[in-house]
Amino acid sequence: MKIGPKFKIAKRLGAPIFVKTQTQKFEQSVARGGRQMKRRPQMSDYKRQLIEKQKMRYTYGISEKQLRRYVNEAVEKSNQPVSLLMERLESRLDNVVYRMGLVKTRQMARQAVAHGHLCSNGKKMTIPSHRVKPGEVISIREGSRQTGLFVDLKENHEPTLVPAWVSFDVKKMEGEMKTTPVFNQAESLFDPEQVME
């Protein structure tokens, strides 16, 4: 998914949703444009919901079509569609790889999966949207362990940042999704309730 100018998008959405925008340079840029921001008229409910939807899309790096499919699936299959939608987004292979701490961003995780660097239960995977199920073992492919992406993983991996529902063993270069993903609203920059509305 091609994203475009990240500073402009993050400013428009009012949240530093990209790694590039989680810097002091971005904060200064927002502060400089602060006067114009104050003159904006009051936001309608529709616009607020649209902005939350865009934040969700850019956070997970998915297209409008993919998000529509996930939302329809959540509404059809559950009487609590918000939790099912977030569970589905969090259990995407690219997101699980990011949550395990193998790479710094979801975009890097998507690229690592698409380039065939990862295996699911010993089978090479190249589909970032693959749904990871509890008990599924995600490992770095033998031939990819010495690539630039993972060569410093043993020194740089931070197990404290890995959520409780996944685990990763740096020595074995493999991890597991232990239970269904648990979405933490406090860590998020968007409100899934608004998206579902």
Coordinates of N, CA, C and O in Angstrom, one line a residue:
M1 N 0.8 -1.2 0.0 CA 0.0 0.0 0.0 C 0.9 1.2 0.0 O 1.7 1.4 0.9
K2 N 0.7 2.1 -1.0 CA 1.5 3.3 -1.1 C 0.8 4.3 -0.2 O -0.4 4.5 -0.2
I3 N 1.6 5.0 0.6 CA 1.1 5.9 1.7 C 1.1 7.4 1.3 O 0.1 8.0 1.4
G4 N 2.2 7.9 0.8 CA 2.3 9.3 0.4 C 3.0 10.1 1.5 O 3.7 9.5 2.4
P5 N 2.9 11.4 1.5 CA 3.7 12.3 2.4 C 3.2 12.1 3.9 O 2.1 12.5 4.3
K6 N 4.1 11.5 4.7 CA 3.7 11.1 6.0 C 3.5 12.2 7.0 O 2.5 12.2 7.8
F7 N 4.3 13.3 6.9 CA 4.1 14.5 7.7 C 2.7 15.1 7.5 O 2.0 15.4 8.4
K8 N 2.3 15.2 6.2 CA 1.0 15.9 5.9 C -0.1 15.0 6.4 O -1.1 15.5 6.9
I9 N 0.0 13.7 6.2 CA -1.1 12.8 6.6 C -1.2 12.8 8.1 O -2.3 13.0 8.7
A10 N -0.1 12.7 8.8 CA -0.1 12.7 10.3 C -0.7 14.1 10.8 O -1.4 14.1 11.8
K11 N -0.3 15.2 10.2 CA -0.8 16.5 10.6 C -2.3 16.6 10.4 O -3.1 17.0 11.3
R12 N -2.8 16.1 9.3 CA -4.2 16.1 8.9 C -5.0 15.3 9.9 O -6.1 15.6 10.3
L13 N -4.5 14.1 10.3 CA -5.2 13.2 11.2 C -5.0 13.6 12.7 O -5.7 13.1 13.6
G14 N -4.0 14.5 13.0 CA -3.8 15.0 14.3 C -3.2 13.9 15.3 O -3.4 14.0 16.5
A15 N -2.4 13.0 14.7 CA -1.7 12.0 15.5 C -0.4 11.5 14.8 O -0.4 11.3 13.6
P16 N 0.6 11.3 15.6 CA 1.9 10.8 15.0 C 1.8 9.3 14.7 O 2.5 8.5 15.4
I17 N 1.1 8.9 13.7 CA 0.8 7.5 13.5 C 2.0 6.7 12.8 O 2.0 5.5 12.8
F18 N 3.0 7.5 12.2 CA 4.1 6.8 11.6 C 5.3 7.0 12.5 O 5.4 7.9 13.2
V19 N 6.3 6.1 12.3 CA 7.5 6.2 13.1 C 8.2 7.5 12.8 O 8.8 8.2 13.7
K20 N 8.2 7.9 11.5 CA 8.9 9.1 11.1 C 8.3 10.3 11.8 O 8.9 11.3 11.9
T21 N 7.0 10.3 12.1 CA 6.3 11.4 12.8 C 6.4 11.4 14.3 O 5.9 12.3 14.9
Q22 N 7.1 10.4 14.9 CA 7.2 10.3 16.3 C 8.5 10.9 16.7 O 9.3 10.3 17.5
T23 N 8.8 12.1 16.2 CA 10.1 12.8 16.4 C 9.9 14.2 16.9 O 8.8 14.8 16.7
Q24 N 11.0 14.8 17.3 CA 10.9 16.2 17.8 C 10.7 17.1 16.6 O 10.0 18.1 16.6
K25 N 11.2 16.7 15.4 CA 11.1 17.5 14.2 C 9.6 17.7 13.8 O 9.1 18.7 13.4
F26 N 8.8 16.6 14.0 CA 7.4 16.6 13.7 C 6.7 17.5 14.6 O 5.8 18.3 14.3
E27 N 7.0 17.4 15.9 CA 6.4 18.2 17.0 C 6.6 19.7 16.7 O 5.7 20.5 16.8
Q28 N 7.8 20.0 16.3 CA 8.1 21.4 15.9 C 7.3 21.9 14.7 O 6.8 23.0 14.7
S29 N 7.2 21.0 13.8 CA 6.4 21.3 12.6 C 4.9 21.6 12.9 O 4.3 22.5 12.4
V30 N 4.4 20.8 13.8 CA 3.0 20.9 14.2 C 2.8 22.2 15.0 O 1.9 23.0 14.8
A31 N 3.8 22.5 15.9 CA 3.8 23.8 16.7 C 3.8 25.0 15.8 O 3.1 26.0 16.0
R32 N 4.6 25.0 14.7 CA 4.7 26.1 13.8 C 3.3 26.3 13.1 O 2.9 27.5 12.8
G33 N 2.6 25.3 12.8 CA 1.3 25.4 12.1 C 0.1 25.5 13.1 O -1.0 25.4 12.7
G34 N 0.4 25.8 14.4 CA -0.6 25.8 15.4 C -1.6 26.9 15.3 O -2.8 26.7 15.6
R35 N -1.2 28.1 14.8 CA -2.1 29.2 14.6 C -3.3 28.9 13.6 O -4.4 29.2 13.9
Q36 N -2.9 28.3 12.5 CA -3.9 27.9 11.5 C -4.9 26.9 12.0 O -6.0 26.9 11.7
M37 N -4.3 25.9 12.8 CA -5.1 24.8 13.4 C -6.3 25.4 14.2 O -7.4 24.9 14.2
K38 N -6.0 26.5 15.0 CA -7.0 27.1 15.9 C -8.3 27.6 15.1 O -9.3 27.7 15.7
R39 N -8.1 28.1 13.9 CA -9.1 28.7 13.1 C -10.1 27.7 12.5 O -11.1 28.1 11.9
R40 N -9.8 26.4 12.6 CA -10.6 25.4 11.9 C -12.0 25.3 12.6 O -12.1 25.4 13.8
P41 N -13.1 25.1 11.8 CA -14.4 25.0 12.4 C -14.6 23.7 13.2 O -13.7 22.8 13.1
Q42 N -15.6 23.7 14.0 CA -15.9 22.5 14.8 C -16.1 21.3 13.9 O -16.7 21.3 12.8
M43 N -15.6 20.1 14.4 CA -15.6 18.9 13.6 C -16.9 18.2 13.7 O -17.4 18.1 14.9
S44 N -17.5 17.7 12.6 CA -18.7 17.0 12.7 C -18.4 15.5 13.1 O -17.3 15.1 13.1
D45 N -19.5 14.8 13.5 CA -19.3 13.4 14.0 C -18.7 12.6 12.8 O -17.9 11.7 13.1
Y46 N -19.3 12.8 11.6 CA -18.8 12.0 10.5 C -17.3 12.2 10.2 O -16.6 11.2 10.0
K47 N -16.9 13.5 10.3 CA -15.4 13.7 10.1 C -14.6 13.1 11.1 O -13.5 12.5 10.9
R48 N -15.0 13.1 12.4 CA -14.3 12.5 13.5 C -14.2 11.0 13.3 O -13.1 10.5 13.4
Q49 N -15.3 10.4 12.9 CA -15.3 8.9 12.6 C -14.4 8.6 11.4 O -13.6 7.6 11.4
L50 N -14.4 9.5 10.4 CA -13.6 9.2 9.2 C -12.1 9.3 9.6 O -11.3 8.5 9.1
I51 N -11.7 10.3 10.4 CA -10.3 10.5 10.8 C -9.9 9.2 11.6 O -8.8 8.7 11.4
E52 N -10.7 8.8 12.5 CA -10.4 7.6 13.3 C -10.2 6.3 12.4 O -9.3 5.5 12.6
K53 N -11.0 6.2 11.4 CA -10.9 5.1 10.4 C -9.5 5.2 9.7 O -8.8 4.2 9.5
Q54 N -9.2 6.4 9.2 CA -7.9 6.6 8.5 C -6.7 6.3 9.4 O -5.7 5.7 9.0
K55 N -6.8 6.7 10.7 CA -5.8 6.4 11.7 C -5.6 4.9 11.8 O -4.4 4.4 11.8
M56 N -6.7 4.2 11.9 CA -6.6 2.7 12.0 C -6.0 2.1 10.7 O -5.1 1.2 10.8
R57 N -6.4 2.6 9.5 CA -5.9 2.1 8.3 C -4.4 2.3 8.2 O -3.6 1.4 7.8
Y58 N -3.9 3.5 8.5 CA -2.5 3.8 8.3 C -1.7 3.1 9.4 O -0.5 2.7 9.2
T59 N -2.2 2.9 10.6 CA -1.5 2.2 11.7 C -1.2 0.8 11.2 O -0.1 0.3 11.4
Y60 N -2.2 0.1 10.7 CA -2.0 -1.3 10.3 C -1.5 -1.5 8.8 O -1.2 -2.6 8.4
G61 N -1.5 -0.4 8.1 CA -1.0 -0.4 6.7 C -1.9 -1.2 5.8 O -1.5 -2.0 5.0
I62 N -3.3 -1.1 5.9 CA -4.2 -1.8 5.1 C -5.0 -0.9 4.2 O -5.1 0.3 4.5
S63 N -5.5 -1.5 3.2 CA -6.3 -0.7 2.2 C -7.8 -0.6 2.7 O -8.2 -1.3 3.6
E64 N -8.5 0.3 2.1 CA -9.9 0.5 2.4 C -10.7 -0.7 2.2 O -11.6 -1.1 3.0
K65 N -10.4 -1.5 1.1 CA -11.1 -2.7 0.8 C -10.9 -3.8 1.9 O -11.8 -4.5 2.3
Q66 N -9.6 -3.9 2.3 CA -9.3 -4.9 3.4 C -10.0 -4.5 4.7 O -10.6 -5.4 5.3
L67 N -10.0 -3.3 5.0 CA -10.7 -2.8 6.3 C -12.2 -3.1 6.2 O -12.8 -3.6 7.1
R68 N -12.8 -2.8 5.0 CA -14.2 -3.1 4.8 C -14.5 -4.6 5.0 O -15.5 -4.9 5.6
R69 N -13.6 -5.4 4.5 CA -13.8 -6.9 4.6 C -13.8 -7.3 6.1 O -14.6 -8.1 6.6
Y70 N -12.8 -6.8 6.8 CA -12.6 -7.1 8.3 C -13.8 -6.6 9.1 O -14.3 -7.3 9.9
V71 N -14.3 -5.4 8.8 CA -15.5 -4.9 9.5 C -16.7 -5.7 9.2 O -17.5 -6.1 10.1
N72 N -17.0 -6.1 7.9 CA -18.1 -6.9 7.6 C -18.1 -8.2 8.3 O -19.1 -8.7 8.8
E73 N -16.9 -8.8 8.3 CA -16.7 -10.1 9.0 C -17.0 -10.0 10.5 O -17.7 -10.9 11.1
A74 N -16.5 -8.9 11.1 CA -16.7 -8.7 12.5 C -18.2 -8.5 12.9 O -18.7 -9.1 13.8
V75 N -18.9 -7.8 12.0 CA -20.3 -7.5 12.2 C -21.2 -8.8 12.1 O -22.1 -9.1 12.8
E76 N -20.8 -9.6 11.1 CA -21.6 -10.9 10.8 C -21.4 -11.9 11.9 O -22.3 -12.6 12.2
K77 N -20.1 -12.0 12.4 CA -19.8 -13.2 13.2 C -19.9 -12.9 14.7 O -19.8 -13.9 15.5
S78 N -20.1 -11.7 15.2 CA -20.1 -11.4 16.6 C -21.0 -10.4 17.0 O -21.4 -9.5 16.3
N79 N -21.5 -10.5 18.3 CA -22.3 -9.4 18.8 C -21.4 -8.4 19.5 O -21.9 -7.4 20.0
Q80 N -20.1 -8.6 19.5 CA -19.1 -7.6 20.0 C -18.1 -7.4 18.8 O -17.0 -7.8 18.9
P81 N -18.6 -6.7 17.8 CA -17.8 -6.5 16.6 C -16.5 -5.8 16.8 O -15.5 -6.1 16.1
V82 N -16.4 -4.8 17.7 CA -15.2 -4.1 18.0 C -14.0 -5.0 18.4 O -12.9 -4.9 17.8
S83 N -14.3 -5.8 19.4 CA -13.2 -6.7 19.9 C -12.8 -7.7 18.8 O -11.6 -8.0 18.7
L84 N -13.8 -8.2 18.0 CA -13.4 -9.2 17.0 C -12.6 -8.5 15.9 O -11.7 -9.1 15.3
L85 N -13.0 -7.3 15.5 CA -12.2 -6.5 14.5 C -10.8 -6.3 14.9 O -9.8 -6.6 14.2
M86 N -10.6 -5.9 16.2 CA -9.2 -5.6 16.7 C -8.4 -6.9 16.8 O -7.3 -7.0 16.6
E87 N -9.1 -8.0 17.2 CA -8.5 -9.3 17.3 C -8.0 -9.8 15.9 O -6.9 -10.3 15.7
R88 N -8.8 -9.5 14.9 CA -8.5 -9.9 13.5 C -7.3 -9.0 13.0 O -6.4 -9.6 12.3
L89 N -7.3 -7.7 13.3 CA -6.2 -6.9 12.8 C -4.9 -7.2 13.6 O -3.8 -7.3 12.9
E90 N -5.0 -7.5 14.9 CA -3.8 -7.8 15.6 C -3.2 -9.2 15.3 O -2.0 -9.5 15.5
S91 N -4.0 -10.1 14.8 CA -3.6 -11.5 14.4 C -3.0 -11.6 13.0 O -2.7 -12.7 12.5
R92 N -2.9 -10.5 12.3 CA -2.3 -10.5 10.9 C -0.8 -10.8 11.1 O -0.2 -10.4 12.1
L93 N -0.3 -11.6 10.2 CA 1.1 -12.1 10.3 C 2.1 -10.9 10.5 O 3.0 -10.9 11.3
D94 N 1.9 -9.8 9.6 CA 2.9 -8.7 9.7 C 2.8 -8.0 11.1 O 3.8 -7.6 11.7
N95 N 1.6 -7.9 11.7 CA 1.4 -7.3 13.0 C 2.1 -8.2 14.1 O 2.7 -7.7 15.0
V96 N 1.9 -9.5 14.0 CA 2.4 -10.4 15.0 C 4.0 -10.4 15.0 O 4.6 -10.3 16.0
V97 N 4.5 -10.3 13.8 CA 6.0 -10.2 13.6 C 6.5 -8.9 14.3 O 7.5 -8.9 15.0
Y98 N 5.7 -7.8 14.1 CA 6.1 -6.5 14.7 C 5.9 -6.6 16.2 O 6.8 -6.1 17.0
R99 N 4.9 -7.2 16.7 CA 4.6 -7.4 18.2 C 5.7 -8.2 18.8 O 6.0 -8.0 20.0
M100 N 6.2 -9.2 18.1 CA 7.3 -10.0 18.7 C 8.6 -9.3 18.8 O 9.6 -9.8 19.5
G101 N 8.7 -8.1 18.2 CA 9.9 -7.3 18.3 C 11.0 -7.6 17.3 O 12.2 -7.3 17.5
L102 N 10.6 -8.3 16.2 CA 11.6 -8.7 15.2 C 12.1 -7.5 14.4 O 13.2 -7.5 13.9
V103 N 11.2 -6.6 14.2 CA 11.4 -5.4 13.4 C 10.9 -4.1 14.2 O 10.1 -4.3 15.1
K104 N 11.3 -3.0 13.7 CA 10.9 -1.7 14.4 C 9.5 -1.2 14.1 O 8.9 -0.5 14.8
T105 N 9.1 -1.5 12.8 CA 7.8 -0.9 12.4 C 7.0 -2.0 11.7 O 7.5 -3.0 11.2
R106 N 5.7 -1.7 11.6 CA 4.8 -2.6 10.9 C 5.1 -2.7 9.4 O 4.9 -3.7 8.7
Q107 N 5.5 -1.6 8.8 CA 5.9 -1.5 7.4 C 7.1 -2.5 7.1 O 7.1 -3.2 6.1
M108 N 8.1 -2.4 8.0 CA 9.2 -3.4 7.9 C 8.8 -4.8 8.0 O 9.3 -5.7 7.3
A109 N 7.8 -5.0 9.0 CA 7.3 -6.4 9.2 C 6.6 -6.9 7.9 O 6.8 -8.0 7.5
R110 N 5.8 -6.0 7.3 CA 5.1 -6.4 6.1 C 6.1 -6.7 5.0 O 5.9 -7.7 4.2
Q111 N 7.2 -5.9 4.8 CA 8.2 -6.2 3.8 C 8.9 -7.5 4.1 O 9.2 -8.3 3.2
A112 N 9.3 -7.8 5.4 CA 10.0 -9.0 5.7 C 9.2 -10.2 5.4 O 9.7 -11.2 4.9
V113 N 7.9 -10.1 5.6 CA 7.0 -11.3 5.3 C 6.9 -11.4 3.8 O 7.0 -12.5 3.3
A114 N 6.6 -10.3 3.1 CA 6.5 -10.4 1.6 C 7.7 -10.9 0.9 O 7.6 -11.5 -0.1
H115 N 8.9 -10.7 1.5 CA 10.2 -11.1 0.9 C 10.5 -12.6 1.3 O 11.6 -13.1 1.0
G116 N 9.6 -13.2 2.1 CA 9.8 -14.6 2.4 C 10.8 -14.9 3.5 O 11.4 -16.0 3.5
H117 N 11.0 -13.9 4.4 CA 12.0 -14.2 5.5 C 11.5 -15.0 6.7 O 12.2 -15.4 7.5
L118 N 10.2 -15.1 6.7 CA 9.5 -15.8 7.9 C 8.8 -17.0 7.5 O 8.3 -17.2 6.4
C119 N 8.7 -17.9 8.5 CA 8.0 -19.2 8.3 C 6.9 -19.3 9.4 O 7.1 -18.8 10.5
S120 N 5.8 -19.9 9.0 CA 4.7 -20.2 10.0 C 4.6 -21.7 10.1 O 4.3 -22.4 9.1
N121 N 4.8 -22.3 11.3 CA 4.9 -23.7 11.6 C 5.8 -24.4 10.6 O 5.5 -25.5 10.0
G122 N 7.0 -23.8 10.3 CA 8.0 -24.4 9.4 C 7.7 -24.2 8.0 O 8.6 -24.6 7.1
K123 N 6.6 -23.6 7.6 CA 6.3 -23.3 6.2 C 6.6 -21.8 5.8 O 6.1 -21.0 6.5
K124 N 7.3 -21.6 4.7 CA 7.6 -20.2 4.3 C 6.3 -19.5 4.0 O 5.5 -20.0 3.3
M125 N 6.2 -18.2 4.5 CA 5.0 -17.4 4.3 C 5.4 -16.1 3.6 O 6.4 -15.5 3.9
T126 N 4.6 -15.7 2.6 CA 4.8 -14.4 1.9 C 3.6 -13.6 1.9 O 3.5 -12.6 1.2
I127 N 2.6 -13.9 2.7 CA 1.3 -13.2 2.8 C 1.2 -12.4 4.1 O 0.9 -13.0 5.1
P128 N 1.4 -11.1 4.1 CA 1.3 -10.3 5.3 C 0.0 -10.4 6.0 O -0.1 -10.3 7.2
S129 N -1.1 -10.6 5.3 CA -2.4 -10.6 5.9 C -2.8 -12.0 6.5 O -3.9 -12.2 7.0
H130 N -1.9 -13.0 6.4 CA -2.2 -14.3 6.9 C -2.6 -14.3 8.3 O -2.0 -13.6 9.1
R131 N -3.7 -15.0 8.7 CA -4.2 -14.9 10.0 C -3.5 -16.0 10.9 O -3.6 -17.2 10.7
V132 N -2.8 -15.5 11.9 CA -2.0 -16.3 12.8 C -3.0 -16.8 13.9 O -3.7 -16.0 14.5
K133 N -3.0 -18.1 14.2 CA -3.9 -18.7 15.2 C -3.1 -19.0 16.5 O -1.9 -19.2 16.4
P134 N -3.7 -19.0 17.6 CA -3.0 -19.4 18.9 C -2.3 -20.7 18.7 O -2.9 -21.7 18.2
G135 N -1.1 -20.8 19.2 CA -0.3 -22.0 19.1 C 0.6 -22.1 17.9 O 1.5 -22.9 17.7
E136 N 0.4 -21.2 16.9 CA 1.2 -21.1 15.7 C 2.6 -20.6 16.0 O 2.7 -19.6 16.7
V137 N 3.6 -21.3 15.5 CA 5.0 -20.9 15.7 C 5.5 -20.1 14.5 O 5.5 -20.6 13.4
I138 N 6.0 -18.9 14.8 CA 6.5 -18.0 13.7 C 8.0 -18.0 13.9 O 8.5 -17.7 15.0
S139 N 8.8 -18.4 12.9 CA 10.2 -18.4 13.0 C 10.9 -17.7 11.8 O 10.3 -17.5 10.7
I140 N 12.1 -17.3 12.0 CA 12.9 -16.6 10.9 C 13.5 -17.7 10.1 O 14.1 -18.7 10.6
R141 N 13.3 -17.6 8.8 CA 13.8 -18.7 7.9 C 15.3 -18.8 8.0 O 16.0 -17.8 8.2
E142 N 15.8 -20.1 8.0 CA 17.2 -20.4 8.1 C 18.1 -19.5 7.3 O 19.1 -18.9 7.7
G143 N 17.8 -19.4 6.0 CA 18.6 -18.6 5.1 C 18.5 -17.1 5.3 O 19.4 -16.4 4.7
S144 N 17.6 -16.6 6.1 CA 17.4 -15.2 6.3 C 18.0 -14.7 7.6 O 18.0 -13.5 7.9
R145 N 18.5 -15.6 8.4 CA 19.0 -15.2 9.8 C 20.2 -14.3 9.8 O 20.4 -13.6 10.7
Q146 N 21.0 -14.4 8.7 CA 22.2 -13.6 8.7 C 22.0 -12.4 7.8 O 23.0 -11.6 7.5
T147 N 20.8 -12.1 7.4 CA 20.5 -10.9 6.6 C 20.6 -9.6 7.5 O 20.5 -9.7 8.7
G148 N 20.8 -8.5 6.9 CA 20.9 -7.2 7.6 C 19.8 -6.9 8.5 O 19.9 -6.3 9.6
L149 N 18.6 -7.5 8.2 CA 17.4 -7.2 9.0 C 17.4 -7.9 10.3 O 17.0 -7.3 11.3
F150 N 18.0 -9.1 10.4 CA 18.0 -9.8 11.7 C 19.4 -10.1 12.3 O 19.5 -10.7 13.3
V151 N 20.4 -9.6 11.6 CA 21.8 -9.9 12.1 C 22.1 -9.4 13.5 O 22.8 -10.1 14.3
D152 N 21.5 -8.3 13.9 CA 21.7 -7.7 15.3 C 20.5 -8.0 16.2 O 20.5 -7.4 17.3
L153 N 19.7 -8.9 15.8 CA 18.5 -9.1 16.6 C 18.8 -9.6 18.1 O 18.1 -9.1 19.0
K154 N 19.8 -10.5 18.2 CA 20.1 -11.0 19.6 C 20.5 -9.9 20.5 O 20.2 -9.9 21.7
E155 N 21.2 -8.8 20.0 CA 21.7 -7.7 20.9 C 20.6 -6.7 21.1 O 20.4 -6.1 22.1
N156 N 19.8 -6.5 20.0 CA 18.8 -5.4 20.1 C 17.4 -5.8 20.5 O 16.5 -4.9 20.7
H157 N 17.1 -7.1 20.6 CA 15.7 -7.5 21.0 C 15.3 -7.0 22.4 O 16.1 -7.2 23.3
E158 N 14.1 -6.4 22.5 CA 13.7 -6.0 23.8 C 12.5 -6.8 24.3 O 11.3 -6.4 23.9
P159 N 12.7 -7.8 25.1 CA 11.6 -8.7 25.5 C 10.5 -8.0 26.4 O 9.4 -8.4 26.4
T160 N 10.9 -6.9 27.0 CA 9.9 -6.1 27.8 C 8.8 -5.5 27.0 O 7.7 -5.2 27.5
L161 N 9.1 -5.2 25.7 CA 8.1 -4.6 24.9 C 7.1 -5.6 24.2 O 6.2 -5.2 23.6
V162 N 7.4 -6.9 24.4 CA 6.6 -7.9 23.7 C 5.3 -8.1 24.6 O 5.4 -8.4 25.8
P163 N 4.1 -8.0 24.0 CA 2.9 -8.2 24.8 C 2.8 -9.6 25.3 O 3.4 -10.6 24.8
A164 N 1.9 -9.8 26.3 CA 1.8 -11.1 27.0 C 1.2 -12.2 26.1 O 1.5 -13.4 26.3
W165 N 0.5 -11.9 25.0 CA -0.2 -12.9 24.2 C 0.8 -13.5 23.1 O 0.4 -14.4 22.4
V166 N 2.0 -13.0 23.0 CA 3.0 -13.6 22.1 C 4.3 -13.8 22.9 O 4.5 -13.1 23.9
S167 N 5.1 -14.7 22.4 CA 6.5 -14.9 23.0 C 7.5 -15.0 21.9 O 7.1 -15.4 20.8
F168 N 8.7 -14.7 22.2 CA 9.8 -14.9 21.2 C 11.1 -15.3 21.9 O 11.5 -14.7 22.9
D169 N 11.7 -16.4 21.4 CA 12.9 -16.9 21.9 C 14.1 -16.5 21.0 O 14.1 -17.0 19.8
V170 N 14.9 -15.6 21.4 CA 16.0 -15.1 20.5 C 17.0 -16.1 20.2 O 17.5 -16.2 19.1
K171 N 17.3 -17.1 21.1 CA 18.2 -18.2 20.8 C 17.7 -19.1 19.7 O 18.5 -19.4 18.8
K172 N 16.5 -19.5 19.8 CA 15.9 -20.3 18.7 C 15.5 -19.6 17.5 O 15.2 -20.2 16.5
M173 N 15.4 -18.2 17.6 CA 14.9 -17.4 16.5 C 13.5 -17.8 16.1 O 13.1 -17.8 14.9
E174 N 12.6 -18.1 17.1 CA 11.2 -18.4 16.8 C 10.4 -17.9 18.0 O 10.8 -17.8 19.1
G175 N 9.1 -17.6 17.6 CA 8.2 -17.2 18.6 C 6.8 -17.9 18.4 O 6.6 -18.6 17.4
E176 N 5.9 -17.6 19.4 CA 4.6 -18.3 19.3 C 3.5 -17.3 19.7 O 3.7 -16.5 20.6
M177 N 2.4 -17.4 19.1 CA 1.2 -16.7 19.5 C 0.5 -17.5 20.5 O -0.1 -18.6 20.1
K178 N 0.6 -17.2 21.8 CA 0.1 -18.0 22.9 C -1.4 -18.1 23.0 O -2.0 -19.1 23.2
T179 N -2.0 -16.9 22.9 CA -3.5 -16.8 23.0 C -4.0 -15.8 22.0 O -3.2 -15.2 21.2
T180 N -5.3 -15.6 21.9 CA -5.8 -14.6 21.0 C -5.4 -13.2 21.4 O -5.2 -13.0 22.6
P181 N -5.1 -12.4 20.5 CA -4.6 -11.0 20.8 C -5.5 -10.2 21.7 O -6.7 -10.3 21.6
V182 N -4.8 -9.5 22.6 CA -5.6 -8.6 23.5 C -5.3 -7.2 23.1 O -4.1 -6.7 23.1
F183 N -6.3 -6.4 22.7 CA -6.1 -5.0 22.2 C -6.0 -4.1 23.4 O -6.9 -4.1 24.3
N184 N -5.0 -3.3 23.5 CA -4.9 -2.3 24.6 C -5.2 -0.9 24.1 O -4.4 -0.3 23.3
Q185 N -6.3 -0.4 24.4 CA -6.7 1.0 24.0 C -5.7 2.1 24.4 O -5.5 3.0 23.6
A186 N -5.1 1.9 25.5 CA -4.1 2.9 26.0 C -2.9 3.1 25.1 O -2.4 4.2 25.0
E187 N -2.5 2.0 24.4 CA -1.4 2.0 23.5 C -1.7 2.6 22.1 O -0.9 2.9 21.3
S188 N -3.0 2.7 21.9 CA -3.5 3.0 20.5 C -3.7 4.5 20.3 O -4.0 5.2 21.2
L189 N -3.5 4.9 19.0 CA -3.7 6.3 18.6 C -5.1 6.5 18.0 O -5.4 7.6 17.5
F190 N -5.9 5.5 18.0 CA -7.3 5.6 17.4 C -8.3 5.0 18.3 O -8.0 4.2 19.2
D191 N -9.6 5.3 18.0 CA -10.7 4.7 18.8 C -11.5 3.8 17.9 O -12.3 4.3 17.0
P192 N -11.4 2.5 18.1 CA -12.1 1.5 17.2 C -13.6 1.6 17.3 O -14.4 1.3 16.4
E193 N -14.1 2.1 18.5 CA -15.6 2.3 18.6 C -16.1 3.3 17.6 O -17.2 3.1 17.0
Q194 N -15.4 4.4 17.4 CA -15.8 5.4 16.4 C -15.8 4.8 15.0 O -16.6 5.2 14.2
V195 N -14.8 3.9 14.7 CA -14.7 3.3 13.4 C -15.9 2.5 13.1 O -16.5 2.5 12.0
M196 N -16.3 1.7 14.1 CA -17.5 0.8 13.9 C -18.8 1.6 13.7 O -19.7 1.2 13.0
E197 N -18.9 2.8 14.4 CA -20.1 3.6 14.2 C -20.2 4.1 12.8 O -21.3 4.2 12.3

